[in-house]
Amino acid sequence: MTKPHLLLTFHTFRPDGWQLAACLLAALVAVPVAVIFASLLHPEKEIWAHLGQTVLASLLTNTFWLCSGVMVCTTLLGVSLGWLTGACSFPGRSFFTWALTLPMAIPAYVMAFIFVGVMDFTGPFQTLLRTLPGFERTIIEVRTTPFIVLVMSLTLYPYVYLLSRSAFMSQGNKLMEAARTLGLSPWAAFFRVALPMARPWIASGLALVLMETLADFGAVSIFNFDTFTTAIYKAWFGFFSIQAAAQLASILVLFAMMLVLVEALYRSRMRYHGSARGGSAQTRIRLTGARAVAATLFCFFIVAVAFILPVLQLIIWVIEAAGNNSLPNYNSEVSRTLLLGIVAALLTCSAALLLSYVKRTSPTRGNMLLCKFATIGYALPGTVLAVGIFLPIAWLDNHLQNLMEVMFTIETGPILHGTLLVMLLAYMIRFMAPGFGSIDSSMQAISPSLDEAASIYGIRGLKLISSVHLPLLKKGILTGFILVIVDVVKEMPITLMTRPFGWDTLAVKIYELTSEAEWERAALPALYLIFASIIPVILLIRQSEK
């Protein structure tokens, strides 16, 4: 019974041009993932033996402690801050609600070089400390696991904060009042009622935090802390072994896929309880006296340490560099960064619009899966994606060169490798998710009756998109466009590993300057990045306030 049914389905499946284009986009994502997985299915014993004897144990140990430490710290910070601003009332709560998301605007590698520049042996903190009686010979080693955990936790806790805050707001105060009437103390009611109900939100936020931790390249490089991302980079550019890089990337992609599944599982369990959401002034727990002061001071301390002080330090370094006439001109890096961001955003949003249109006009299970798969690149670390794209491009390049030599007796050299096309392709795969999410949300909000009315007048396909959908999608497209630009501007490993020779961007410049401990000269490009990164944070805040 099953085989004839499948055969019938196969013969009756007639994809149109839109579906074929969507399949092509999904295939662009599938190729790098398949290449990396293929290297895992065919392990090279000599490479694994070498990795096992040299770096594998330390990579696994470092990655374990880094992920564990960041997970614990972001849970403590995110849940406590989410509870205070989502379920409690205290002086300054409205201000801290959005101010606590500002650390998301500071890339982890920028926070890392600020911390090392201030706290290292020659930095102002330890220099001042050694002037104090009894601390003349004090040396604090800052490039250690606890400090990198602290730095990454300060930039990543907003993921847990935002989701846990939504969870506590959705619960309202009625559950807590019911728990209190049953004889539970405030702390017992929090740990036995509110916190267990918020677990799906918290777990989903932690999965995102762990994805970012595994994908980080810049911060761990500044701390000289070896993880899989730095090992992949060193294997490729230090030991010139792309196969070793692919073998290491295969392990990392397995971790990333597991986290994607965990995040999707817990996201599907999110439920809002009751028709009336909590979080209004009448339903919050009012803190008074010492508790209110402690809540305000705690929130202010986190905002100050995670955003205000780092930005002030960057401004001080920029002023000092300008005073010493050592502030370079970054016009070329700024123009290249913006150009890459704009072109990548145009490509990505165009592809996202196509996927969203296919999902709207033909919402079959196959097309739904196609759209989900086409956006999975966001979960892949940049180093993994760079390796996954390089291998098939190198294979294609070799065949194109042979073809040109045989047919036209022309030795062309690399045709695709080291071009902007490869870098833009990698950006599109990596950042399809934010572009698609924004555009698809707006697309699905358009009433289907508009399509039916347009169909009566024979308006379909491109004409339907241009004359009916696009005018209604302006806001969603603009939001997706900005989100992709900002992600591309901050992206470091893909740019480092796939850029054409001489194509330095702001992120690459920061990497080069911080590798030589040039903190003052790296401050201005870092301020540019923070300024650009604040835009999506503002969009996020406005969205959460709706």
Coordinates of N, CA, C and O in Angstrom, one line a residue, residues 264-388:
A264 N 14.5 24.3 20.1 CA 13.1 24.1 19.5 C 12.2 23.3 20.4 O 11.0 23.6 20.4
L265 N 12.7 22.3 21.1 CA 11.9 21.6 22.0 C 11.3 22.4 23.1 O 10.1 22.4 23.4
Y266 N 12.2 23.2 23.8 CA 11.6 24.0 24.9 C 10.8 25.2 24.4 O 9.9 25.7 25.0
R267 N 11.1 25.7 23.2 CA 10.3 26.8 22.6 C 8.9 26.3 22.4 O 7.9 27.0 22.5
S268 N 8.7 25.0 21.9 CA 7.4 24.5 21.7 C 6.6 24.3 23.0 O 5.4 24.2 22.9
R269 N 7.3 24.3 24.1 CA 6.6 24.1 25.4 C 6.2 25.4 26.0 O 5.6 25.4 27.1
M270 N 6.5 26.5 25.4 CA 6.2 27.8 26.0 C 4.6 28.0 26.0 O 4.0 27.8 24.9
R271 N 4.1 28.3 27.1 CA 2.6 28.6 27.1 C 2.4 29.8 28.0 O 3.0 30.0 29.0
Y272 N 1.4 30.7 27.5 CA 1.0 31.8 28.3 C -0.3 31.4 29.0 O -1.2 30.9 28.4
H273 N -0.2 31.7 30.3 CA -1.3 31.2 31.1 C -2.4 32.3 31.4 O -2.0 33.3 31.9
G274 N -3.6 32.0 31.0 CA -4.7 33.0 31.2 C -4.7 34.0 30.1 O -3.8 34.2 29.4
S275 N -5.9 34.7 30.0 CA -6.0 35.7 28.9 C -5.4 37.0 29.3 O -5.0 37.7 28.4
A276 N -5.3 37.3 30.6 CA -4.7 38.6 31.0 C -3.2 38.3 31.3 O -2.9 37.6 32.2
R277 N -2.3 39.0 30.6 CA -0.9 38.9 30.9 C -0.6 39.7 32.2 O -1.2 40.7 32.4
G278 N 0.3 39.2 32.9 CA 0.7 39.9 34.1 C 1.7 41.1 33.7 O 1.8 41.4 32.6
G279 N 2.3 41.6 34.7 CA 3.3 42.7 34.4 C 2.7 44.1 34.5 O 3.4 45.0 34.4
S280 N 1.4 44.2 34.8 CA 0.9 45.5 35.0 C 1.2 46.0 36.4 O 1.5 45.2 37.3
A281 N 1.0 47.3 36.6 CA 1.4 47.8 37.9 C 0.6 47.2 39.0 O 1.0 47.0 40.2
Q282 N -0.7 46.8 38.7 CA -1.6 46.2 39.8 C -1.2 44.8 40.1 O -1.5 44.3 41.2
T283 N -0.5 44.1 39.2 CA -0.2 42.7 39.5 C 1.2 42.4 39.9 O 1.6 41.3 40.3
R284 N 2.1 43.5 39.9 CA 3.5 43.3 40.3 C 3.6 43.3 41.9 O 2.8 43.9 42.6
I285 N 4.6 42.6 42.3 CA 4.9 42.6 43.8 C 5.7 43.8 44.1 O 6.7 44.1 43.6
R286 N 5.1 44.6 45.0 CA 5.7 45.9 45.4 C 6.8 45.7 46.4 O 6.6 45.2 47.5
L287 N 8.0 46.1 46.1 CA 9.2 46.0 47.0 C 9.3 47.4 47.7 O 9.2 48.4 47.1
T288 N 9.5 47.3 49.0 CA 9.7 48.5 49.8 C 10.9 48.5 50.6 O 11.5 47.4 50.9
G289 N 11.3 49.6 51.2 CA 12.4 49.7 52.1 C 13.7 49.2 51.6 O 14.1 49.5 50.4
A290 N 14.4 48.4 52.4 CA 15.7 47.9 52.0 C 15.7 47.0 50.8 O 16.6 47.0 49.9
R291 N 14.6 46.3 50.6 CA 14.5 45.4 49.4 C 14.4 46.2 48.1 O 15.0 45.9 47.1
A292 N 13.7 47.3 48.1 CA 13.6 48.2 47.0 C 14.9 48.8 46.6 O 15.4 48.9 45.5
V293 N 15.7 49.3 47.7 CA 17.0 49.9 47.5 C 18.0 48.8 46.9 O 18.7 49.1 46.0
A294 N 17.9 47.6 47.5 CA 18.8 46.6 47.0 C 18.5 46.2 45.5 O 19.5 46.0 44.7
A295 N 17.2 46.1 45.2 CA 16.9 45.8 43.8 C 17.4 46.9 42.8 O 18.0 46.6 41.7
T296 N 17.2 48.2 43.2 CA 17.7 49.3 42.3 C 19.2 49.2 42.2 O 19.8 49.4 41.1
L297 N 19.9 49.1 43.3 CA 21.4 49.1 43.3 C 21.9 47.9 42.4 O 22.9 48.0 41.7
F298 N 21.3 46.7 42.6 CA 21.7 45.5 41.9 C 21.6 45.8 40.3 O 22.5 45.5 39.6
C299 N 20.4 46.3 39.9 CA 20.2 46.5 38.5 C 21.2 47.6 38.0 O 21.8 47.4 36.9
F300 N 21.4 48.6 38.8 CA 22.3 49.7 38.3 C 23.7 49.2 38.2 O 24.5 49.5 37.3
F301 N 24.1 48.3 39.1 CA 25.5 47.7 39.1 C 25.7 46.9 37.8 O 26.8 47.1 37.2
I302 N 24.7 46.1 37.4 CA 24.9 45.3 36.2 C 24.9 46.2 35.0 O 25.8 46.0 34.1
V303 N 24.1 47.2 34.9 CA 24.1 48.1 33.7 C 25.4 48.8 33.7 O 26.0 49.0 32.6
A304 N 25.9 49.3 34.8 CA 27.2 50.0 34.9 C 28.4 49.2 34.4 O 29.2 49.6 33.6
V305 N 28.4 48.0 35.0 CA 29.6 47.1 34.7 C 29.5 46.5 33.2 O 30.5 46.4 32.6
A306 N 28.3 46.3 32.8 CA 28.2 45.6 31.5 C 28.0 46.6 30.3 O 28.2 46.2 29.1
F307 N 27.7 47.8 30.6 CA 27.6 48.8 29.4 C 28.2 50.1 29.7 O 29.1 50.6 28.9
I308 N 27.9 50.8 30.8 CA 28.3 52.2 30.9 C 29.8 52.3 31.0 O 30.5 53.1 30.3
L309 N 30.4 51.5 31.9 CA 31.9 51.6 32.1 C 32.7 51.2 30.9 O 33.7 51.9 30.5
P310 N 32.3 50.1 30.2 CA 33.0 49.7 29.0 C 33.0 50.8 27.9 O 34.0 51.1 27.3
V311 N 31.8 51.4 27.7 CA 31.7 52.5 26.7 C 32.5 53.7 27.1 O 33.2 54.3 26.3
L312 N 32.5 54.1 28.4 CA 33.3 55.2 28.9 C 34.8 54.9 28.6 O 35.5 55.8 28.2
Q313 N 35.2 53.7 28.9 CA 36.6 53.4 28.7 C 37.0 53.5 27.2 O 38.1 54.0 26.9
L314 N 36.1 53.1 26.3 CA 36.4 53.2 24.9 C 36.6 54.7 24.5 O 37.5 55.1 23.8
I315 N 35.7 55.5 25.1 CA 35.7 57.0 24.8 C 37.0 57.6 25.3 O 37.7 58.4 24.6
I316 N 37.4 57.1 26.5 CA 38.7 57.6 27.1 C 39.9 57.2 26.2 O 40.8 58.0 25.9
W317 N 39.9 56.0 25.7 CA 41.0 55.6 24.8 C 41.0 56.3 23.5 O 42.1 56.7 23.0
V318 N 39.8 56.6 23.0 CA 39.8 57.4 21.7 C 40.3 58.8 21.9 O 41.1 59.3 21.1
I319 N 40.0 59.4 23.1 CA 40.5 60.8 23.4 C 42.0 60.7 23.5 O 42.7 61.6 23.0
E320 N 42.5 59.7 24.2 CA 43.9 59.6 24.4 C 44.7 59.4 23.1 O 45.7 60.0 22.9
A321 N 44.1 58.5 22.3 CA 44.7 58.3 21.0 C 44.7 59.5 20.1 O 45.7 59.8 19.4
A322 N 43.6 60.3 20.1 CA 43.6 61.5 19.4 C 44.6 62.5 19.9 O 45.2 63.2 19.1
G323 N 44.8 62.6 21.2 CA 45.7 63.5 21.8 C 47.2 63.1 21.5 O 48.0 64.0 21.3
N324 N 47.4 61.8 21.3 CA 48.8 61.4 20.9 C 49.0 61.3 19.4 O 50.0 60.8 18.9
N325 N 48.0 61.8 18.7 CA 48.1 61.8 17.2 C 48.3 60.3 16.7 O 49.0 60.1 15.7
S326 N 47.8 59.3 17.4 CA 47.9 57.9 17.0 C 46.6 57.3 16.6 O 46.5 56.1 16.6
L327 N 45.6 58.2 16.2 CA 44.3 57.7 15.9 C 44.3 57.5 14.3 O 44.2 58.5 13.6
P328 N 44.3 56.3 13.8 CA 44.3 56.2 12.4 C 43.0 56.6 11.7 O 42.0 56.7 12.4
N329 N 43.1 56.7 10.4 CA 41.8 57.0 9.6 C 41.2 55.6 9.2 O 41.9 54.8 8.6
Y330 N 40.0 55.4 9.7 CA 39.3 54.1 9.4 C 38.3 54.2 8.3 O 37.4 53.4 8.2
N331 N 38.4 55.2 7.4 CA 37.4 55.5 6.4 C 37.2 54.3 5.5 O 36.1 53.9 5.1
S332 N 38.4 53.7 5.0 CA 38.3 52.6 4.1 C 37.6 51.4 4.7 O 36.8 50.7 4.1
E333 N 38.0 51.1 6.0 CA 37.3 50.0 6.7 C 35.8 50.2 6.9 O 35.0 49.3 6.8
V334 N 35.5 51.5 7.3 CA 34.0 51.8 7.4 C 33.3 51.6 6.1 O 32.2 51.0 6.1
S335 N 33.8 52.1 5.0 CA 33.1 52.0 3.7 C 33.0 50.6 3.3 O 32.0 50.1 2.8
R336 N 34.1 49.8 3.5 CA 34.0 48.3 3.1 C 33.0 47.6 4.0 O 32.2 46.8 3.5
T337 N 33.0 47.9 5.3 CA 32.0 47.2 6.2 C 30.6 47.5 5.8 O 29.8 46.6 5.7
L338 N 30.3 48.8 5.5 CA 29.0 49.2 5.1 C 28.6 48.6 3.8 O 27.5 48.2 3.6
L339 N 29.5 48.6 2.8 CA 29.2 48.1 1.5 C 28.9 46.6 1.6 O 27.9 46.1 1.1
L340 N 29.7 45.9 2.4 CA 29.4 44.4 2.6 C 28.1 44.2 3.3 O 27.3 43.3 2.9
G341 N 27.8 45.0 4.3 CA 26.6 44.9 5.0 C 25.3 45.1 4.1 O 24.4 44.4 4.2
I342 N 25.4 46.2 3.3 CA 24.3 46.6 2.5 C 24.0 45.5 1.4 O 22.9 45.1 1.2
V343 N 25.1 45.1 0.7 CA 24.9 44.1 -0.4 C 24.5 42.7 0.2 O 23.6 42.1 -0.3
A344 N 25.0 42.3 1.4 CA 24.6 41.1 2.0 C 23.2 41.2 2.5 O 22.4 40.2 2.3
A345 N 22.8 42.3 3.0 CA 21.4 42.5 3.4 C 20.4 42.4 2.2 O 19.3 41.8 2.3
L346 N 20.8 43.0 1.1 CA 20.0 43.0 -0.1 C 19.8 41.6 -0.6 O 18.6 41.1 -0.9
L347 N 20.9 40.8 -0.7 CA 20.8 39.4 -1.1 C 20.0 38.6 -0.1 O 19.1 37.8 -0.5
T348 N 20.2 38.7 1.2 CA 19.6 37.9 2.2 C 18.1 38.2 2.2 O 17.2 37.3 2.3
C349 N 17.7 39.5 2.2 CA 16.3 39.9 2.3 C 15.5 39.4 1.0 O 14.4 39.1 1.1
S350 N 16.2 39.5 -0.1 CA 15.6 39.0 -1.4 C 15.3 37.5 -1.3 O 14.2 37.1 -1.6
A351 N 16.3 36.8 -0.8 CA 16.1 35.3 -0.6 C 15.0 35.0 0.4 O 14.2 34.1 0.2
A352 N 15.0 35.8 1.5 CA 14.0 35.6 2.6 C 12.6 35.9 2.0 O 11.6 35.2 2.4
L353 N 12.5 36.9 1.2 CA 11.2 37.3 0.6 C 10.7 36.1 -0.2 O 9.5 35.8 -0.2
L354 N 11.6 35.5 -1.0 CA 11.2 34.4 -1.9 C 10.7 33.2 -1.0 O 9.6 32.6 -1.3
L355 N 11.4 32.9 0.0 CA 11.0 31.8 0.9 C 9.7 32.1 1.6 O 8.8 31.2 1.7
S356 N 9.5 33.3 2.0 CA 8.3 33.7 2.7 C 7.1 33.6 1.7 O 6.0 33.2 2.1
Y357 N 7.3 34.0 0.5 CA 6.2 33.9 -0.5 C 5.8 32.5 -0.8 O 4.6 32.1 -0.9
V358 N 6.8 31.6 -0.9 CA 6.5 30.2 -1.1 C 5.8 29.6 0.1 O 4.8 28.8 -0.1
K359 N 6.2 29.9 1.3 CA 5.5 29.5 2.5 C 4.0 29.9 2.5 O 3.1 29.2 2.9
R360 N 3.8 31.2 2.0 CA 2.5 31.8 2.1 C 1.5 31.1 1.0 O 0.4 30.8 1.3
T361 N 2.1 31.0 -0.2 CA 1.2 30.6 -1.3 C 1.1 29.1 -1.4 O 0.1 28.6 -1.9
S362 N 2.0 28.3 -0.8 CA 1.9 26.9 -0.8 C 2.4 26.3 0.6 O 3.5 25.8 0.8
P363 N 1.5 26.5 1.6 CA 1.9 26.1 3.0 C 1.9 24.6 3.3 O 1.2 24.2 4.2
T364 N 2.6 23.9 2.5 CA 2.6 22.4 2.7 C 3.7 22.1 3.8 O 4.5 22.9 4.1
R365 N 3.6 20.9 4.3 CA 4.6 20.5 5.3 C 6.0 20.5 4.7 O 7.0 20.9 5.3
G366 N 6.1 20.1 3.4 CA 7.5 20.1 2.8 C 8.0 21.5 2.7 O 9.2 21.7 2.9
N367 N 7.2 22.5 2.3 CA 7.7 23.9 2.2 C 8.0 24.5 3.5 O 8.9 25.3 3.7
M368 N 7.2 24.1 4.6 CA 7.6 24.5 5.9 C 9.0 24.0 6.3 O 9.8 24.8 6.9
L369 N 9.2 22.7 6.1 CA 10.5 22.2 6.4 C 11.6 22.8 5.6 O 12.7 23.1 6.1
L370 N 11.3 23.1 4.3 CA 12.3 23.8 3.5 C 12.7 25.2 4.0 O 13.9 25.5 4.1
C371 N 11.7 25.9 4.5 CA 12.0 27.2 5.1 C 12.8 27.1 6.4 O 13.7 27.9 6.6
K372 N 12.5 26.1 7.2 CA 13.2 25.9 8.4 C 14.6 25.6 8.1 O 15.6 26.0 8.8
F373 N 14.8 24.7 7.2 CA 16.2 24.2 6.9 C 17.0 25.4 6.3 O 18.2 25.5 6.5
A374 N 16.4 26.2 5.5 CA 17.1 27.3 4.8 C 17.6 28.3 5.8 O 18.5 29.1 5.5
T375 N 17.0 28.3 7.0 CA 17.4 29.3 8.1 C 18.2 28.7 9.2 O 18.5 29.4 10.2
I376 N 18.7 27.5 9.0 CA 19.4 26.8 10.1 C 20.9 27.3 10.1 O 21.6 27.0 11.1
G377 N 21.3 28.0 9.1 CA 22.7 28.5 9.1 C 23.0 29.4 10.3 O 24.2 29.5 10.7
Y378 N 22.0 30.0 10.9 CA 22.3 30.9 12.0 C 22.8 30.2 13.2 O 23.5 30.8 14.1
A379 N 22.6 28.9 13.3 CA 23.1 28.1 14.4 C 24.5 27.6 14.2 O 25.1 27.1 15.1
L380 N 25.0 27.7 13.0 CA 26.3 27.2 12.7 C 27.4 28.3 13.0 O 27.3 29.5 12.6
P381 N 28.4 28.0 13.8 CA 29.5 28.9 14.1 C 30.1 29.4 12.8 O 30.2 28.6 11.8
G382 N 30.6 30.6 12.8 CA 31.2 31.2 11.6 C 32.4 30.4 11.1 O 32.5 30.3 9.9
T383 N 33.2 29.9 12.0 CA 34.4 29.1 11.6 C 33.9 27.9 10.8 O 34.5 27.5 9.8
V384 N 32.9 27.2 11.3 CA 32.4 26.0 10.7 C 31.9 26.3 9.3 O 32.1 25.5 8.4
L385 N 31.1 27.3 9.2 CA 30.5 27.7 7.9 C 31.6 28.0 6.9 O 31.5 27.7 5.7
A386 N 32.6 28.7 7.4 CA 33.7 29.1 6.5 C 34.4 27.9 5.9 O 34.7 27.8 4.7
V387 N 34.7 26.9 6.8 CA 35.3 25.6 6.3 C 34.3 24.9 5.4 O 34.7 24.4 4.3
G388 N 33.0 24.8 5.8 CA 32.1 24.1 4.9 C 31.9 24.7 3.6 O 31.5 24.0 2.6

